[in-house]
Every structure is written in C-alpha cells, then in structure tokens.
Amino acid sequence: MELHDVWFVLIAVLWTGYFFLEGFDFGVGILTKLLARNRPEKRVLINTIGPVWDGNEVWLLTAGGATFAAFPEWYATLFSGFYLPLLAILVCLIVRGVAFEYRAKRPEENWQRNWETAIFWTSLIPAFLWGVAFGNIVRGVKIDRNFEYVGNVGDLLNPYALLGGLVTLTLFTFHGAVFTALKTVGDIRERARRLALWVGLVTAVFAVIFLLWTQVDSGDGKSLVAMIVAVLALVAALVANQAGREGWSFALSGVTIVAAVAMLFLSLFPNVMPSSLNSDWSLTVTNASSTPYTLKIMTWCAGVATPIVLLYQGWTYWVFRKRIGTQHIAEAAH
C-alpha cells in the first residue's frame, strides 16, 4: 500500500472518530431543547458532555490538518468550494464553545436561557451541514480541469446531499439520546430512552434510503458490507435501547456511525473529490497528495503522537464515567 493510500485511510479514521465523539456531543446539545423540561435538567445534559466536548473537537482539527498536509489539492478545492457551509460550521463551533463557558458566568435566567438556545442551534446546524458536505463529496461536484470548484452554493443543496444532512442530524440526535440514557439517572434517563426509540426509527428510514442511494451510485462489494453492518447495528441499537441496555445501545449506535462513514469513504476511494463535469478531472489519492517525503515524515509524527492522544482522551472519559441526575445539581451553583 502506498503512503497516500495509508493517509487516505488515516483521514477516514480521523473523520470517523470525530463523528463518533462529536456526534453524541451534538446530539446532547440538540436534546437541551427536545428533552429537558427545566433548567436543572438542561444543566444535567450540559454536564454530561461538559468535560469532553472540547476534546472531541480535537479530532476535527486533526482531520483538517492531516488533509491539508497529506492532500493539499483536496484541501484547497474543498475549502474554497465549500467555503460558506464550512464557515457556518466554524462560526457555530466558536459560538458553541463560548456558550458552554459563558452560560454559568451570570445567574440571570435570560442570560442562561440565551446561551442554552445558542448551544441548541450551534449543535443542530453543524450536525446537518456535515451530512450535506460529505454527501456532496461522495456524489461529486463541479470541478474543472484545473481542479478548481466552479459551482455555487445552490449546487451543494441537491436532494442527495440534503438527505445526507437529515441522516447525520437524526443519527447524531439518536446517538446523543442513547448517551444521555447511559450517563443519567432518574426520570430524564427514562425519557431519553423513549425519545431514542422514536428518533432511531426516523433515522433508520433516512439512513436506509441514503445508504442504498450511495450503494447504487458508487458502491462496490466492500461498501455493501459496510452498509449492511451499519443497518444491522442501528437495528440492534434500537433493540438494546428498548431492553434498557444503554451501554450496548451506545456502542452499537457508534458502530452505526463508524460503518456508515466507512461506507462513504469506501465508495469514494480512490477519489477524494470526484468531478461531476468530467471523471478525468476528479481529485484522487494520487494527483491530490503531497510528496512521498512529506507523507513519510507525517507518518512518523503520527505514529508517535497518536497513541498519546488516544490514551489521554480515554483517561478523560474514564475519570468522568459516573452517571448524574438533577439531585447532583446545586440550586445555587453560580
């Protein structure tokens, strides 16, 4: 396997890790409006992800940095062509981080409510736009012979990409609901399980249509296996959720995300960004990659740093593994 193929796989792993971790993170943010009935319950939801949300975003930074270094042509075309949606995601992530930090700085109800509303919208919008972005990457966009995007924002809002956005939005919300059931106690835990059932059923409908569409358009035998794993894992996650096995349900919803993202990258390879104008103008792992020397240096650096990051993040989740409920929320916590 060539180094550019290795880095394609590594970037796929980074995006998979980001969607697995930030997926439930976004889902919990969305649930602050859909599930929580009062301020203590909103605080419970926010506290479940409070210690980890910023660490989850490291995967996005690493994926973006790896793409820039390993496949500069891909990075340039992607970030210039998808400038507005990616800018919207960036702004949401910035505001979201500020909302987490500033929400408890003042005790006024309006102050806290406004930041909670910001958390909801800045979780929902990226959860949708990431699906739209990856839907367009897999489907192909208007790239000319100079590997430059020549379409407009309207071209990105096609039915396939919008369906991809609905899949990521509902799947992340389901993932977040299962995570909430895993991390909480009391009434909010039971309501999270009930909500997870209904969101999961909606997710299943959208996901099956989207994955089948992807398989018919650009899939092969490997992507078909990944699609079957994703669908079976989602069904099993719903069954485990109904049985009250939150740990299994969360793990299986995570497998659903991993398999679905794997299917997208398997459908994409060896392209990294297909051209809908002419297949000869598509960006591939070969014509979009950096020099072999650059990839070699990156491989050594990644081999040293990656285990350290994984150990540290795993330790963080272990430290904050306990369930919480409204009884753990002080009445005057300002």
Short mmCIF file of C-alpha atoms in Angstrom, two decimals:
data_model
loop_
_atom_site.label_atom_id
_atom_site.label_comp_id
_atom_site.label_asym_id
_atom_site.label_seq_id
_atom_site.Cartn_x
_atom_site.Cartn_y
_atom_site.Cartn_z
CA MET A 1 0.00 0.00 0.00
CA GLU A 2 1.36 3.41 -0.98
CA LEU A 3 1.70 6.15 1.64
CA HIS A 4 -1.03 8.25 0.01
CA ASP A 5 -3.39 5.29 0.39
CA VAL A 6 -2.36 4.96 4.05
CA TRP A 7 -3.12 8.61 4.67
CA PHE A 8 -6.48 8.33 2.96
CA VAL A 9 -7.31 5.57 5.45
CA LEU A 10 -5.96 7.61 8.37
CA ILE A 11 -8.03 10.64 7.40
CA ALA A 12 -11.08 8.39 7.13
CA VAL A 13 -10.32 7.13 10.66
CA LEU A 14 -10.00 10.69 11.96
CA TRP A 15 -13.34 11.72 10.47
CA THR A 16 -14.93 8.55 11.81
CA GLY A 17 -13.62 9.29 15.30
CA TYR A 18 -14.84 12.87 15.07
CA PHE A 19 -18.37 11.87 14.06
CA PHE A 20 -18.49 9.13 16.71
CA LEU A 21 -17.47 11.50 19.52
CA GLU A 22 -18.84 14.84 18.37
CA GLY A 23 -21.97 13.02 17.17
CA PHE A 24 -23.30 12.36 20.66
CA ASP A 25 -21.91 15.74 21.69
CA PHE A 26 -24.08 17.47 19.06
CA GLY A 27 -26.98 15.17 19.94
CA VAL A 28 -26.93 16.17 23.59
CA GLY A 29 -26.84 19.84 22.59
CA ILE A 30 -29.94 19.31 20.44
CA LEU A 31 -31.65 17.48 23.30
CA THR A 32 -31.37 20.52 25.58
CA LYS A 33 -34.50 21.74 23.76
CA LEU A 34 -36.16 18.42 22.93
CA LEU A 35 -35.70 16.52 26.18
CA ALA A 36 -35.01 18.82 29.11
CA ARG A 37 -38.12 20.18 30.86
CA ASN A 38 -36.50 22.68 33.20
CA ARG A 39 -33.21 24.38 33.94
CA PRO A 40 -31.77 21.66 36.24
CA GLU A 41 -32.38 19.06 33.52
CA LYS A 42 -30.67 21.28 30.96
CA ARG A 43 -27.73 21.55 33.30
CA VAL A 44 -27.66 17.76 33.65
CA LEU A 45 -27.47 17.38 29.87
CA ILE A 46 -24.77 20.02 29.52
CA ASN A 47 -22.78 18.47 32.37
CA THR A 48 -22.76 15.05 30.67
CA ILE A 49 -20.61 16.48 27.88
CA GLY A 50 -19.01 19.37 29.78
CA PRO A 51 -15.70 17.57 30.47
CA VAL A 52 -15.31 16.12 26.96
CA TRP A 53 -16.83 18.35 24.27
CA ASP A 54 -13.63 20.33 23.66
CA GLY A 55 -11.53 17.17 23.48
CA ASN A 56 -13.93 15.76 20.89
CA GLU A 57 -13.25 18.71 18.61
CA VAL A 58 -9.54 17.86 18.55
CA TRP A 59 -10.45 15.12 16.07
CA LEU A 60 -11.81 17.75 13.67
CA LEU A 61 -8.68 19.87 13.93
CA THR A 62 -6.50 16.83 13.35
CA ALA A 63 -8.59 15.68 10.37
CA GLY A 64 -8.40 19.13 8.80
CA GLY A 65 -4.68 19.43 9.46
CA ALA A 66 -3.99 15.96 8.08
CA THR A 67 -5.98 16.74 4.94
CA PHE A 68 -4.05 19.98 4.45
CA ALA A 69 -0.67 18.28 4.85
CA ALA A 70 -1.34 14.96 3.08
CA PHE A 71 -3.68 16.11 0.30
CA PRO A 72 -3.19 19.86 -0.28
CA GLU A 73 -5.12 19.85 -3.58
CA TRP A 74 -8.09 18.21 -1.86
CA TYR A 75 -7.92 20.70 0.99
CA ALA A 76 -7.71 23.70 -1.35
CA THR A 77 -10.61 22.62 -3.56
CA LEU A 78 -12.77 21.52 -0.63
CA PHE A 79 -12.36 24.62 1.48
CA SER A 80 -12.70 27.04 -1.43
CA GLY A 81 -15.71 25.31 -2.97
CA PHE A 82 -17.49 24.67 0.35
CA TYR A 83 -16.45 27.99 1.84
CA LEU A 84 -19.86 29.20 3.07
CA PRO A 85 -21.11 25.95 4.70
CA LEU A 86 -17.72 25.32 6.30
CA LEU A 87 -17.62 28.91 7.53
CA ALA A 88 -21.10 28.42 9.03
CA ILE A 89 -19.87 25.29 10.81
CA LEU A 90 -16.79 27.12 12.10
CA VAL A 91 -18.85 30.03 13.44
CA CYS A 92 -21.22 27.58 15.13
CA LEU A 93 -18.35 25.75 16.80
CA ILE A 94 -16.87 29.02 18.05
CA VAL A 95 -20.20 30.27 19.44
CA ARG A 96 -20.89 26.84 20.92
CA GLY A 97 -17.63 26.84 22.83
CA VAL A 98 -18.32 30.33 24.15
CA ALA A 99 -21.84 29.25 25.17
CA PHE A 100 -20.54 26.33 27.23
CA GLU A 101 -18.06 28.58 29.04
CA TYR A 102 -20.20 31.71 29.48
CA ARG A 103 -23.56 30.18 30.34
CA ALA A 104 -22.86 29.88 34.07
CA LYS A 105 -20.94 33.15 34.41
CA ARG A 106 -24.07 35.06 35.47
CA PRO A 107 -27.16 33.91 37.41
CA GLU A 108 -29.82 35.80 35.43
CA GLU A 109 -32.37 33.48 33.80
CA ASN A 110 -32.39 35.36 30.49
CA TRP A 111 -28.62 35.18 30.29
CA GLN A 112 -28.56 31.41 30.78
CA ARG A 113 -31.56 30.80 28.52
CA ASN A 114 -29.94 32.70 25.65
CA TRP A 115 -26.73 30.69 25.90
CA GLU A 116 -28.74 27.45 26.10
CA THR A 117 -30.53 28.45 22.90
CA ALA A 118 -27.15 29.09 21.32
CA ILE A 119 -26.00 25.60 22.34
CA PHE A 120 -29.08 24.09 20.68
CA TRP A 121 -28.70 25.86 17.33
CA THR A 122 -24.92 25.56 17.18
CA SER A 123 -25.32 21.81 17.70
CA LEU A 124 -28.16 21.34 15.21
CA ILE A 125 -26.70 23.37 12.32
CA PRO A 126 -23.28 21.62 12.14
CA ALA A 127 -24.94 18.21 12.62
CA PHE A 128 -26.94 18.91 9.46
CA LEU A 129 -24.25 20.66 7.43
CA TRP A 130 -21.65 17.92 7.92
CA GLY A 131 -24.01 15.48 6.22
CA VAL A 132 -24.60 17.93 3.39
CA ALA A 133 -20.84 18.43 2.94
CA PHE A 134 -19.96 14.74 2.87
CA GLY A 135 -22.94 13.98 0.67
CA ASN A 136 -21.54 16.36 -1.92
CA ILE A 137 -18.01 14.97 -1.58
CA VAL A 138 -19.21 11.45 -2.31
CA ARG A 139 -21.68 12.45 -5.04
CA GLY A 140 -19.21 14.70 -6.84
CA VAL A 141 -19.18 18.43 -7.50
CA LYS A 142 -18.31 20.76 -10.38
CA ILE A 143 -14.51 20.60 -10.59
CA ASP A 144 -12.80 21.83 -13.76
CA ARG A 145 -9.59 20.68 -15.43
CA ASN A 146 -7.56 22.89 -13.04
CA PHE A 147 -9.04 21.07 -10.04
CA GLU A 148 -10.99 24.18 -9.05
CA TYR A 149 -14.61 24.20 -7.90
CA VAL A 150 -16.70 26.13 -10.42
CA GLY A 151 -20.18 25.61 -8.95
CA ASN A 152 -22.08 27.72 -6.45
CA VAL A 153 -23.74 27.24 -3.07
CA GLY A 154 -27.02 26.27 -4.72
CA ASP A 155 -25.32 23.29 -6.38
CA LEU A 156 -24.49 21.92 -2.93
CA LEU A 157 -28.17 21.90 -1.91
CA ASN A 158 -29.13 18.91 -4.03
CA PRO A 159 -31.54 16.16 -2.86
CA TYR A 160 -28.80 13.59 -2.16
CA ALA A 161 -26.76 15.98 -0.02
CA LEU A 162 -29.81 17.29 1.84
CA LEU A 163 -30.82 13.71 2.61
CA GLY A 164 -27.29 13.16 3.91
CA GLY A 165 -27.80 16.15 6.19
CA LEU A 166 -31.01 14.67 7.56
CA VAL A 167 -29.20 11.37 8.18
CA THR A 168 -26.40 12.95 10.20
CA LEU A 169 -28.84 15.19 12.08
CA THR A 170 -31.13 12.36 13.16
CA LEU A 171 -28.31 9.86 13.70
CA PHE A 172 -26.37 12.24 15.93
CA THR A 173 -29.55 13.06 17.87
CA PHE A 174 -30.19 9.34 18.37
CA HIS A 175 -26.57 8.85 19.42
CA GLY A 176 -26.94 11.72 21.89
CA ALA A 177 -30.19 10.36 23.31
CA VAL A 178 -28.59 6.97 23.93
CA PHE A 179 -25.58 8.67 25.51
CA THR A 180 -27.90 10.67 27.75
CA ALA A 181 -29.64 7.48 28.88
CA LEU A 182 -26.21 5.98 29.59
CA LYS A 183 -24.98 8.97 31.60
CA THR A 184 -28.04 9.96 33.64
CA VAL A 185 -30.33 8.61 36.35
CA GLY A 186 -33.97 9.09 37.19
CA ASP A 187 -36.80 10.35 35.03
CA ILE A 188 -34.57 12.02 32.45
CA ARG A 189 -32.93 8.66 31.77
CA GLU A 190 -36.27 7.01 31.04
CA ARG A 191 -37.42 9.84 28.80
CA ALA A 192 -34.12 9.75 26.92
CA ARG A 193 -34.67 6.06 26.18
CA ARG A 194 -38.20 6.71 24.91
CA LEU A 195 -37.07 9.59 22.73
CA ALA A 196 -34.17 7.50 21.41
CA LEU A 197 -36.67 4.93 20.12
CA TRP A 198 -38.62 7.42 18.03
CA VAL A 199 -35.57 9.29 16.78
CA GLY A 200 -33.91 5.98 15.96
CA LEU A 201 -36.86 4.85 13.85
CA VAL A 202 -36.79 8.10 11.86
CA THR A 203 -33.02 7.73 11.50
CA ALA A 204 -33.44 4.19 10.16
CA VAL A 205 -35.77 5.38 7.38
CA PHE A 206 -33.46 8.20 6.27
CA ALA A 207 -30.29 6.10 6.62
CA VAL A 208 -31.55 3.13 4.61
CA ILE A 209 -32.64 5.38 1.72
CA PHE A 210 -29.37 7.35 1.76
CA LEU A 211 -27.09 4.31 2.03
CA LEU A 212 -28.94 2.44 -0.70
CA TRP A 213 -28.72 5.51 -2.93
CA THR A 214 -24.97 5.69 -2.27
CA GLN A 215 -24.50 1.99 -2.98
CA VAL A 216 -26.37 2.17 -6.28
CA ASP A 217 -24.47 5.27 -7.42
CA SER A 218 -20.90 4.47 -6.45
CA GLY A 219 -20.74 1.42 -4.22
CA ASP A 220 -18.93 -1.90 -4.57
CA GLY A 221 -18.72 -5.13 -2.59
CA LYS A 222 -16.81 -3.59 0.32
CA SER A 223 -19.19 -0.66 0.67
CA LEU A 224 -22.12 -3.09 0.56
CA VAL A 225 -20.70 -4.96 3.56
CA ALA A 226 -20.25 -1.67 5.43
CA MET A 227 -23.84 -0.68 4.61
CA ILE A 228 -25.22 -3.97 5.94
CA VAL A 229 -23.19 -3.59 9.14
CA ALA A 230 -24.49 -0.03 9.61
CA VAL A 231 -28.14 -1.04 9.17
CA LEU A 232 -27.86 -4.11 11.42
CA ALA A 233 -26.02 -2.14 14.11
CA LEU A 234 -28.73 0.54 14.08
CA VAL A 235 -31.47 -2.06 14.47
CA ALA A 236 -29.51 -3.76 17.27
CA ALA A 237 -29.01 -0.38 18.99
CA LEU A 238 -32.78 0.17 18.99
CA VAL A 239 -33.36 -3.30 20.44
CA ALA A 240 -30.74 -2.78 23.15
CA ASN A 241 -32.23 0.62 23.98
CA GLN A 242 -35.68 -0.92 24.47
CA ALA A 243 -34.14 -3.60 26.70
CA GLY A 244 -32.57 -0.94 28.90
CA ARG A 245 -29.02 -1.90 27.93
CA GLU A 246 -27.74 1.63 27.43
CA GLY A 247 -24.08 0.63 27.20
CA TRP A 248 -24.72 -1.81 24.38
CA SER A 249 -27.07 0.62 22.68
CA PHE A 250 -24.47 3.39 22.74
CA ALA A 251 -21.75 1.07 21.45
CA LEU A 252 -23.99 -0.14 18.63
CA SER A 253 -25.07 3.37 17.65
CA GLY A 254 -21.36 4.14 17.50
CA VAL A 255 -20.83 1.12 15.23
CA THR A 256 -23.58 2.50 13.01
CA ILE A 257 -21.70 5.78 12.62
CA VAL A 258 -18.37 4.02 12.04
CA ALA A 259 -19.82 1.68 9.40
CA ALA A 260 -21.74 4.46 7.64
CA VAL A 261 -18.68 6.72 7.42
CA ALA A 262 -16.58 3.75 6.30
CA MET A 263 -19.09 3.11 3.53
CA LEU A 264 -18.81 6.69 2.31
CA PHE A 265 -15.02 6.54 2.16
CA LEU A 266 -15.06 3.11 0.53
CA SER A 267 -17.45 4.47 -2.10
CA LEU A 268 -15.16 7.45 -2.60
CA PHE A 269 -11.79 5.67 -2.99
CA PRO A 270 -9.57 6.12 -4.99
CA ASN A 271 -11.11 9.54 -5.50
CA VAL A 272 -11.00 12.11 -2.75
CA MET A 273 -13.31 14.53 -4.54
CA PRO A 274 -14.99 13.39 -7.77
CA SER A 275 -15.75 15.83 -10.57
CA SER A 276 -19.32 15.78 -11.83
CA LEU A 277 -18.19 17.52 -15.04
CA ASN A 278 -15.59 15.03 -16.19
CA SER A 279 -14.25 11.99 -14.34
CA ASP A 280 -10.75 12.77 -15.65
CA TRP A 281 -10.83 15.99 -13.64
CA SER A 282 -11.53 14.24 -10.34
CA LEU A 283 -9.15 14.63 -7.43
CA THR A 284 -7.67 11.28 -6.47
CA VAL A 285 -5.32 9.99 -3.78
CA THR A 286 -2.58 10.22 -6.41
CA ASN A 287 -2.97 13.64 -8.00
CA ALA A 288 -4.06 15.41 -4.80
CA SER A 289 -1.36 14.09 -2.45
CA SER A 290 1.80 15.64 -1.09
CA THR A 291 5.27 14.37 -1.96
CA PRO A 292 6.34 10.93 -0.67
CA TYR A 293 8.91 12.58 1.63
CA THR A 294 6.23 14.76 3.26
CA LEU A 295 3.97 11.76 3.77
CA LYS A 296 6.86 9.79 5.28
CA ILE A 297 7.64 12.50 7.85
CA MET A 298 3.94 12.80 8.69
CA THR A 299 3.68 9.05 9.22
CA TRP A 300 6.49 9.05 11.78
CA CYS A 301 4.98 12.02 13.64
CA ALA A 302 1.53 10.43 13.67
CA GLY A 303 2.95 7.16 14.92
CA VAL A 304 4.43 8.90 17.96
CA ALA A 305 1.66 11.39 18.80
CA THR A 306 -1.50 9.36 18.12
CA PRO A 307 -1.14 6.81 20.96
CA ILE A 308 -0.52 9.61 23.46
CA VAL A 309 -3.65 11.47 22.39
CA LEU A 310 -5.76 8.30 22.50
CA LEU A 311 -4.51 7.39 25.98
CA TYR A 312 -5.19 10.88 27.32
CA GLN A 313 -8.69 11.08 25.87
CA GLY A 314 -9.53 7.57 27.06
CA TRP A 315 -8.39 8.55 30.56
CA THR A 316 -10.66 11.61 30.45
CA TYR A 317 -13.71 9.50 29.67
CA TRP A 318 -12.77 7.06 32.43
CA VAL A 319 -12.50 9.82 35.03
CA PHE A 320 -15.91 11.28 34.12
CA ARG A 321 -17.71 7.95 33.68
CA LYS A 322 -20.27 8.33 36.52
CA ARG A 323 -23.98 8.89 35.93
CA ILE A 324 -25.51 12.18 37.04
CA GLY A 325 -29.03 13.45 37.73
CA THR A 326 -30.87 16.53 38.93
CA GLN A 327 -30.05 15.59 42.54
CA HIS A 328 -26.42 16.35 41.75
CA ILE A 329 -27.23 19.89 40.62
CA ALA A 330 -26.93 22.51 43.35
CA GLU A 331 -29.77 25.02 43.47
CA ALA A 332 -27.39 27.98 43.59
CA ALA A 333 -24.44 26.89 41.53
CA HIS A 334 -23.43 30.32 40.19
#
